[in-house]
Amino acid sequence: MKKVMAFKILLLVTISLTTIGCKRSSSSNSSRATGWDINSRDGGFQYNTQFKEQETAPGLVFVEGGTFTMGRVQDDVMHDWNNTPTQQHVQSFYMDETEVTNKMYMEYLDWLKRIYPPSEENYRAIYIGALPDTLVWRNRLGYNEVMTENYLRHPGYGEYPVVGVSWIQAVEFANWRTDRVNEMYLEEAGYITRDAKIASVEAGQTFNTDTYINAPTQVYGGNDSITSPQNTRRRVQTTASGDTINVYAGRETGIISPSYRLPTEAEWEYAALGLTELRSYNIYRGRKKYPWDGQYTRSGKRKVRGDQLANFKQGKGDYGGIAGWSDDGADITNQVKQYEPNDFGLYDMAGNVAEWVADVYRPIVDDEFNDFNYYRGNVYTKNAISEDGTVKIVTTDEIVFDTLPNGKVIARDLPGEIAQVPVDEDETYLRQNFDRSDNRNFRDGDKQSSRQYRESFSEEDGVTTETSMTSKMYNSPKHNIDVDDSTGALIREYDKSNKRTSLINDEVRVYKGGSWKDREYWLDPAQRRYFPQTMATDYIGFRCAMSRVGSKSKNKNKTKN
């Protein structure tokens, strides 16, 4: 009897130890690599083990990625031959529900004006460089002064898509938006003093996401009272000697969001098509000509049968129908969310305004080299390093201004940001996946794309050895701007050569979708057009996107049908 009892006790002890060991090995707060505790109050490795999935940032909707046929599904009546169908795959991402509106852009301008007052000479170009070009509404044989004076700022157009914004300005808006959203997230998580983003911010003391990650003590111009745990809602941590430790939120916390950016062309086209309504099990049955199902631009639903599904030019001299019976409810742009969204929940992916995307334009999509997250336009940079070995933070006295080809002046970096320099041999030596910083003209069909490109260039081609590393396939005009040393005035010189054969270069960007000024043909998401990245029009706007981190789908269970 005693032997049986002893055996039972031994068995229970063994089971208990095994259970404890299993729990310890499977616990999210212990390391599977070392067995050490994670997130211990005594210190050591800290990590967000409770992270579930990326939070949807303000204004965005989720777009689950996948494979699709990118390119035309109708006749190429324009004979551009620039959108031959290719099979591509895009990762899951987020995209703005609507185009960026005048009200959204005005918030950006208001912030710039408060932080960098244009009344101060050193900051004037920062605010002016961000202003949309309201003169895009002018027409030599039309009266549009009311739009020039009112469209951007009047509350009657507050929810209308912003226009007159160049590609460069759209990118700068996305960068600013990234910083403001992450600043809000860090404030909510208790890493930043509440309301400091408004009360304590001035030129040289702003928040920048990259600076916070790489040099957190330099954020807000080094004002550590904003990030100090004594002034926030975080628990104060101390060293063994009792000194306070200031803990910052890194990427590993899951608090900091990926950057807002312009969508790639592949992402935009995939999101615009909204192919989920054509899915049958694991295949798309059919193709789509528009963001909605069907071959026509009018609704077939009983209640709204015959209504136009987008805002576009109906015909010659017809931008919206007759009085009392408007076909699409608008004659110029229209308020966002006036037409039904597509299957991803995205509004106005056809019509209203065309939209900038991130890509540099080339007539071909090189699917032979890459068919995953396709994008042309990579320019790889790295953080500039100061003499003391720390990252170089731009100060108010070190703002560098660039003069664009059209004469406009913009700030290369704002105070508080980390200065960037091109990657060099430190990153490219013996590397296989890239070998230079600027890859905009990679494999675009020019001489440089051939294995013998060095032998192909000569002085007779009008290309020097120094410039032979840049593209010469596209013989675009080369205008020039100089600055008069005595007066500081800009001297604009036009390229008057009659030997130019193309407008394509590394500074032209793709824009997608139709607009209020376009006919039905351009509503097809596959259509491609291009425009200089420094210029703007009255029919091109933009929306932002954001990459998704973690799982491909929000639905953990595999869809059966």
mmCIF file of C-alpha atoms in Angstrom, residues 11-267:
data_model
loop_
_atom_site.group_PDB
_atom_site.id
_atom_site.type_symbol
_atom_site.label_atom_id
_atom_site.label_comp_id
_atom_site.label_asym_id
_atom_site.label_seq_id
_atom_site.Cartn_x
_atom_site.Cartn_y
_atom_site.Cartn_z
ATOM 1 C CA LEU A 11 3.810 10.415 -10.622
ATOM 2 C CA LEU A 12 2.035 13.619 -9.527
ATOM 3 C CA VAL A 13 5.335 15.403 -8.911
ATOM 4 C CA THR A 14 6.608 14.341 -12.342
ATOM 5 C CA ILE A 15 3.427 15.561 -14.058
ATOM 6 C CA SER A 16 3.585 18.868 -12.169
ATOM 7 C CA LEU A 17 7.200 19.480 -13.114
ATOM 8 C CA THR A 18 6.460 18.595 -16.733
ATOM 9 C CA THR A 19 3.484 20.966 -16.794
ATOM 10 C CA ILE A 20 5.516 23.786 -15.268
ATOM 11 C CA GLY A 21 8.286 23.177 -17.772
ATOM 12 C CA CYS A 22 5.831 23.236 -20.688
ATOM 13 C CA LYS A 23 4.240 26.428 -19.437
ATOM 14 C CA ARG A 24 7.615 28.054 -19.033
ATOM 15 C CA SER A 25 8.781 27.036 -22.487
ATOM 16 C CA SER A 26 5.554 28.197 -24.111
ATOM 17 C CA SER A 27 5.129 31.380 -22.107
ATOM 18 C CA SER A 28 5.183 34.540 -24.197
ATOM 19 C CA ASN A 29 7.189 36.225 -21.451
ATOM 20 C CA SER A 30 10.118 33.829 -21.556
ATOM 21 C CA SER A 31 12.647 33.463 -24.331
ATOM 22 C CA ARG A 32 12.569 30.373 -26.524
ATOM 23 C CA ALA A 33 16.217 31.084 -27.292
ATOM 24 C CA THR A 34 17.638 31.372 -23.764
ATOM 25 C CA GLY A 35 14.800 30.688 -21.330
ATOM 26 C CA TRP A 36 15.370 34.106 -19.771
ATOM 27 C CA ASP A 37 12.420 36.262 -18.740
ATOM 28 C CA ILE A 38 11.191 38.877 -21.197
ATOM 29 C CA ASN A 39 9.717 42.162 -19.921
ATOM 30 C CA SER A 40 10.943 41.493 -16.390
ATOM 31 C CA ARG A 41 10.548 44.270 -13.835
ATOM 32 C CA ASP A 42 14.179 43.665 -12.930
ATOM 33 C CA GLY A 43 15.260 44.747 -16.418
ATOM 34 C CA GLY A 44 16.639 42.854 -19.371
ATOM 35 C CA PHE A 45 15.102 42.363 -22.796
ATOM 36 C CA GLN A 46 11.854 44.264 -23.345
ATOM 37 C CA TYR A 47 9.488 43.316 -26.166
ATOM 38 C CA ASN A 48 5.798 43.658 -27.017
ATOM 39 C CA THR A 49 4.705 40.031 -26.650
ATOM 40 C CA GLN A 50 1.004 40.984 -26.647
ATOM 41 C CA PHE A 51 0.987 42.524 -30.131
ATOM 42 C CA LYS A 52 -1.952 41.251 -32.189
ATOM 43 C CA GLU A 53 -1.998 43.223 -35.428
ATOM 44 C CA GLN A 54 -1.262 46.603 -36.930
ATOM 45 C CA GLU A 55 -3.702 49.334 -36.012
ATOM 46 C CA THR A 56 -5.419 50.970 -38.968
ATOM 47 C CA ALA A 57 -4.061 54.512 -39.089
ATOM 48 C CA PRO A 58 -6.348 57.561 -39.532
ATOM 49 C CA GLY A 59 -8.083 57.822 -42.895
ATOM 50 C CA LEU A 60 -7.012 54.411 -44.198
ATOM 51 C CA VAL A 61 -8.784 51.187 -45.142
ATOM 52 C CA PHE A 62 -7.235 47.732 -45.360
ATOM 53 C CA VAL A 63 -6.508 46.203 -48.772
ATOM 54 C CA GLU A 64 -5.603 42.512 -48.680
ATOM 55 C CA GLY A 65 -2.899 41.795 -51.224
ATOM 56 C CA GLY A 66 -2.654 39.038 -53.784
ATOM 57 C CA THR A 67 -1.954 38.252 -57.403
ATOM 58 C CA PHE A 68 -3.686 39.981 -60.304
ATOM 59 C CA THR A 69 -3.302 40.811 -63.970
ATOM 60 C CA MET A 70 -1.921 44.328 -64.226
ATOM 61 C CA GLY A 71 -2.530 46.082 -67.529
ATOM 62 C CA ARG A 72 -5.168 46.787 -70.122
ATOM 63 C CA VAL A 73 -8.373 44.831 -70.639
ATOM 64 C CA GLN A 74 -9.675 46.960 -73.531
ATOM 65 C CA ASP A 75 -8.405 48.104 -76.920
ATOM 66 C CA ASP A 76 -5.461 50.502 -76.889
ATOM 67 C CA VAL A 77 -7.187 53.206 -78.913
ATOM 68 C CA MET A 78 -4.513 55.754 -77.963
ATOM 69 C CA HIS A 79 -1.776 53.441 -79.294
ATOM 70 C CA ASP A 80 0.429 54.140 -76.292
ATOM 71 C CA TRP A 81 1.398 50.464 -75.916
ATOM 72 C CA ASN A 82 2.474 51.137 -72.352
ATOM 73 C CA ASN A 83 0.206 48.836 -70.357
ATOM 74 C CA THR A 84 0.659 45.342 -71.768
ATOM 75 C CA PRO A 85 -0.912 42.841 -69.322
ATOM 76 C CA THR A 86 1.501 41.291 -66.812
ATOM 77 C CA GLN A 87 0.905 39.061 -63.798
ATOM 78 C CA GLN A 88 1.911 40.824 -60.585
ATOM 79 C CA HIS A 89 1.629 40.247 -56.845
ATOM 80 C CA VAL A 90 1.279 42.964 -54.218
ATOM 81 C CA GLN A 91 1.488 42.596 -50.466
ATOM 82 C CA SER A 92 -1.352 43.687 -48.231
ATOM 83 C CA PHE A 93 -1.391 47.407 -47.512
ATOM 84 C CA TYR A 94 -3.599 50.284 -46.438
ATOM 85 C CA MET A 95 -4.896 53.105 -48.611
ATOM 86 C CA ASP A 96 -6.726 56.357 -48.004
ATOM 87 C CA GLU A 97 -10.486 55.937 -48.179
ATOM 88 C CA THR A 98 -10.713 59.094 -50.298
ATOM 89 C CA GLU A 99 -8.388 61.483 -52.047
ATOM 90 C CA VAL A 100 -6.642 64.006 -49.806
ATOM 91 C CA THR A 101 -9.089 66.887 -49.468
ATOM 92 C CA ASN A 102 -8.581 70.637 -49.323
ATOM 93 C CA LYS A 103 -9.351 70.570 -45.591
ATOM 94 C CA MET A 104 -6.717 67.887 -44.964
ATOM 95 C CA TYR A 105 -4.109 69.819 -46.923
ATOM 96 C CA MET A 106 -5.047 73.082 -45.219
ATOM 97 C CA GLU A 107 -4.273 71.446 -41.858
ATOM 98 C CA TYR A 108 -0.777 70.762 -43.202
ATOM 99 C CA LEU A 109 -0.376 74.356 -44.392
ATOM 100 C CA ASP A 110 -1.614 75.686 -41.055
ATOM 101 C CA TRP A 111 0.991 73.613 -39.183
ATOM 102 C CA LEU A 112 3.792 74.803 -41.455
ATOM 103 C CA LYS A 113 2.710 78.424 -41.098
ATOM 104 C CA ARG A 114 2.678 78.220 -37.297
ATOM 105 C CA ILE A 115 6.004 76.405 -36.987
ATOM 106 C CA TYR A 116 7.847 78.130 -39.849
ATOM 107 C CA PRO A 117 6.304 81.613 -40.166
ATOM 108 C CA PRO A 118 6.714 82.868 -43.755
ATOM 109 C CA SER A 119 7.268 86.330 -42.300
ATOM 110 C CA GLU A 120 10.755 85.145 -41.311
ATOM 111 C CA GLU A 121 13.161 85.146 -44.238
ATOM 112 C CA ASN A 122 14.834 81.871 -43.257
ATOM 113 C CA TYR A 123 11.525 79.976 -43.330
ATOM 114 C CA ARG A 124 9.629 81.727 -46.121
ATOM 115 C CA ALA A 125 10.406 79.150 -48.808
ATOM 116 C CA ILE A 126 9.211 76.280 -46.574
ATOM 117 C CA TYR A 127 5.618 77.507 -46.470
ATOM 118 C CA ILE A 128 5.556 78.896 -50.006
ATOM 119 C CA GLY A 129 7.048 75.667 -51.349
ATOM 120 C CA ALA A 130 4.133 73.687 -49.902
ATOM 121 C CA LEU A 131 1.379 75.917 -51.315
ATOM 122 C CA PRO A 132 -0.671 74.345 -54.120
ATOM 123 C CA ASP A 133 -0.522 76.148 -57.450
ATOM 124 C CA THR A 134 -3.944 77.777 -57.594
ATOM 125 C CA LEU A 135 -3.176 79.236 -61.032
ATOM 126 C CA VAL A 136 -3.707 75.789 -62.583
ATOM 127 C CA TRP A 137 -7.392 76.717 -62.922
ATOM 128 C CA ARG A 138 -6.676 79.485 -65.422
ATOM 129 C CA ASN A 139 -7.487 78.937 -69.077
ATOM 130 C CA ARG A 140 -6.560 81.400 -71.802
ATOM 131 C CA LEU A 141 -10.050 81.084 -73.299
ATOM 132 C CA GLY A 142 -12.036 80.505 -70.127
ATOM 133 C CA TYR A 143 -13.089 82.378 -66.985
ATOM 134 C CA ASN A 144 -12.075 80.429 -63.869
ATOM 135 C CA GLU A 145 -10.865 83.145 -61.504
ATOM 136 C CA VAL A 146 -13.427 82.107 -58.902
ATOM 137 C CA MET A 147 -11.672 78.737 -58.679
ATOM 138 C CA THR A 148 -8.236 80.347 -58.547
ATOM 139 C CA GLU A 149 -9.304 82.486 -55.594
ATOM 140 C CA ASN A 150 -11.598 80.132 -53.677
ATOM 141 C CA TYR A 151 -11.099 76.436 -54.452
ATOM 142 C CA LEU A 152 -8.304 75.728 -51.965
ATOM 143 C CA ARG A 153 -9.456 77.734 -48.943
ATOM 144 C CA HIS A 154 -13.222 78.282 -49.120
ATOM 145 C CA PRO A 155 -15.162 75.933 -46.765
ATOM 146 C CA GLY A 156 -17.567 75.245 -49.607
ATOM 147 C CA TYR A 157 -14.771 73.186 -51.171
ATOM 148 C CA GLY A 158 -13.382 71.771 -47.919
ATOM 149 C CA GLU A 159 -14.287 68.160 -48.723
ATOM 150 C CA TYR A 160 -13.258 68.412 -52.372
ATOM 151 C CA PRO A 161 -9.979 66.789 -53.472
ATOM 152 C CA VAL A 162 -6.979 69.095 -53.396
ATOM 153 C CA VAL A 163 -5.460 69.867 -56.812
ATOM 154 C CA GLY A 164 -2.566 72.011 -57.966
ATOM 155 C CA VAL A 165 -0.230 69.805 -55.921
ATOM 156 C CA SER A 166 2.934 68.474 -57.533
ATOM 157 C CA TRP A 167 4.259 64.972 -56.947
ATOM 158 C CA ILE A 168 7.008 66.379 -54.724
ATOM 159 C CA GLN A 169 4.481 68.276 -52.603
ATOM 160 C CA ALA A 170 2.362 65.129 -52.249
ATOM 161 C CA VAL A 171 5.392 63.207 -50.955
ATOM 162 C CA GLU A 172 6.178 65.975 -48.456
ATOM 163 C CA PHE A 173 2.576 65.916 -47.208
ATOM 164 C CA ALA A 174 2.821 62.149 -46.644
ATOM 165 C CA ASN A 175 6.057 62.596 -44.669
ATOM 166 C CA TRP A 176 4.471 65.291 -42.500
ATOM 167 C CA ARG A 177 1.403 63.120 -41.928
ATOM 168 C CA THR A 178 3.588 60.214 -40.775
ATOM 169 C CA ASP A 179 5.191 62.352 -38.086
ATOM 170 C CA ARG A 180 1.937 63.822 -36.820
ATOM 171 C CA VAL A 181 0.217 60.422 -36.531
ATOM 172 C CA ASN A 182 3.176 58.782 -34.758
ATOM 173 C CA GLU A 183 3.403 61.774 -32.446
ATOM 174 C CA MET A 184 -0.242 61.175 -31.530
ATOM 175 C CA TYR A 185 0.338 57.443 -30.967
ATOM 176 C CA LEU A 186 3.300 58.095 -28.662
ATOM 177 C CA GLU A 187 1.298 60.647 -26.718
ATOM 178 C CA GLU A 188 -1.564 58.169 -26.265
ATOM 179 C CA ALA A 189 0.906 55.500 -25.102
ATOM 180 C CA GLY A 190 2.409 57.881 -22.543
ATOM 181 C CA TYR A 191 5.812 58.409 -24.148
ATOM 182 C CA ILE A 192 5.219 62.108 -24.864
ATOM 183 C CA THR A 193 3.751 64.798 -22.632
ATOM 184 C CA ARG A 194 0.092 65.370 -23.391
ATOM 185 C CA ASP A 195 -0.607 68.275 -25.786
ATOM 186 C CA ALA A 196 3.113 69.002 -26.176
ATOM 187 C CA LYS A 197 2.654 68.616 -29.934
ATOM 188 C CA ILE A 198 0.806 71.937 -29.931
ATOM 189 C CA ALA A 199 1.975 73.910 -26.906
ATOM 190 C CA SER A 200 5.710 73.189 -26.928
ATOM 191 C CA VAL A 201 6.563 73.055 -30.623
ATOM 192 C CA GLU A 202 8.380 75.660 -32.684
ATOM 193 C CA ALA A 203 10.974 75.702 -35.447
ATOM 194 C CA GLY A 204 13.838 73.387 -34.554
ATOM 195 C CA GLN A 205 11.812 71.653 -31.832
ATOM 196 C CA THR A 206 9.452 69.461 -33.828
ATOM 197 C CA PHE A 207 8.863 65.716 -33.742
ATOM 198 C CA ASN A 208 10.263 63.497 -36.474
ATOM 199 C CA THR A 209 9.730 59.736 -36.524
ATOM 200 C CA ASP A 210 13.173 58.785 -37.854
ATOM 201 C CA THR A 211 14.883 61.102 -35.382
ATOM 202 C CA TYR A 212 12.895 59.610 -32.501
ATOM 203 C CA ILE A 213 13.971 56.103 -33.508
ATOM 204 C CA ASN A 214 17.634 56.839 -34.282
ATOM 205 C CA ALA A 215 18.425 59.681 -31.870
ATOM 206 C CA PRO A 216 15.546 59.973 -29.380
ATOM 207 C CA THR A 217 17.411 62.417 -27.138
ATOM 208 C CA GLN A 218 17.530 64.898 -30.048
ATOM 209 C CA VAL A 219 13.802 64.891 -30.803
ATOM 210 C CA TYR A 220 11.988 68.170 -30.035
ATOM 211 C CA GLY A 221 15.358 69.879 -30.381
ATOM 212 C CA GLY A 222 16.724 67.963 -27.385
ATOM 213 C CA ASN A 223 13.945 69.133 -25.033
ATOM 214 C CA ASP A 224 13.829 66.018 -22.826
ATOM 215 C CA SER A 225 11.096 67.447 -20.603
ATOM 216 C CA ILE A 226 8.583 66.415 -23.284
ATOM 217 C CA THR A 227 9.723 62.779 -23.253
ATOM 218 C CA SER A 228 10.735 62.535 -19.575
ATOM 219 C CA PRO A 229 8.826 59.847 -17.598
ATOM 220 C CA GLN A 230 8.251 62.362 -14.775
ATOM 221 C CA ASN A 231 6.114 64.425 -17.144
ATOM 222 C CA THR A 232 4.344 61.519 -18.863
ATOM 223 C CA ARG A 233 2.068 58.700 -17.709
ATOM 224 C CA ARG A 234 4.769 56.007 -17.872
ATOM 225 C CA ARG A 235 6.165 54.208 -14.856
ATOM 226 C CA VAL A 236 9.500 55.719 -13.845
ATOM 227 C CA GLN A 237 12.415 53.292 -14.180
ATOM 228 C CA THR A 238 15.650 53.758 -12.232
ATOM 229 C CA THR A 239 19.150 52.324 -12.142
ATOM 230 C CA ALA A 240 20.631 50.499 -9.161
ATOM 231 C CA SER A 241 21.958 53.841 -7.922
ATOM 232 C CA GLY A 242 18.518 55.443 -8.164
ATOM 233 C CA ASP A 243 19.061 57.489 -11.327
ATOM 234 C CA THR A 244 16.041 57.852 -13.614
ATOM 235 C CA ILE A 245 16.152 55.975 -16.919
ATOM 236 C CA ASN A 246 14.316 57.524 -19.851
ATOM 237 C CA VAL A 247 12.855 54.657 -21.901
ATOM 238 C CA TYR A 248 11.821 55.380 -25.490
ATOM 239 C CA ALA A 249 9.439 53.493 -27.761
ATOM 240 C CA GLY A 250 11.272 51.640 -30.513
ATOM 241 C CA ARG A 251 9.948 49.669 -33.448
ATOM 242 C CA GLU A 252 9.756 46.605 -31.187
ATOM 243 C CA THR A 253 6.948 48.189 -29.154
ATOM 244 C CA GLY A 254 4.547 48.101 -32.106
ATOM 245 C CA ILE A 255 3.431 51.651 -31.284
ATOM 246 C CA ILE A 256 5.199 53.425 -34.127
ATOM 247 C CA SER A 257 3.334 53.155 -37.407
ATOM 248 C CA PRO A 258 4.926 52.568 -40.833
ATOM 249 C CA SER A 259 5.204 55.645 -43.019
ATOM 250 C CA TYR A 260 2.435 57.226 -45.027
ATOM 251 C CA ARG A 261 3.549 57.373 -48.657
ATOM 252 C CA LEU A 262 2.199 57.491 -52.186
ATOM 253 C CA PRO A 263 0.959 54.094 -53.398
ATOM 254 C CA THR A 264 2.977 52.313 -56.042
ATOM 255 C CA GLU A 265 1.372 52.003 -59.446
ATOM 256 C CA ALA A 266 0.782 48.278 -58.904
ATOM 257 C CA GLU A 267 -0.855 48.916 -55.520
#
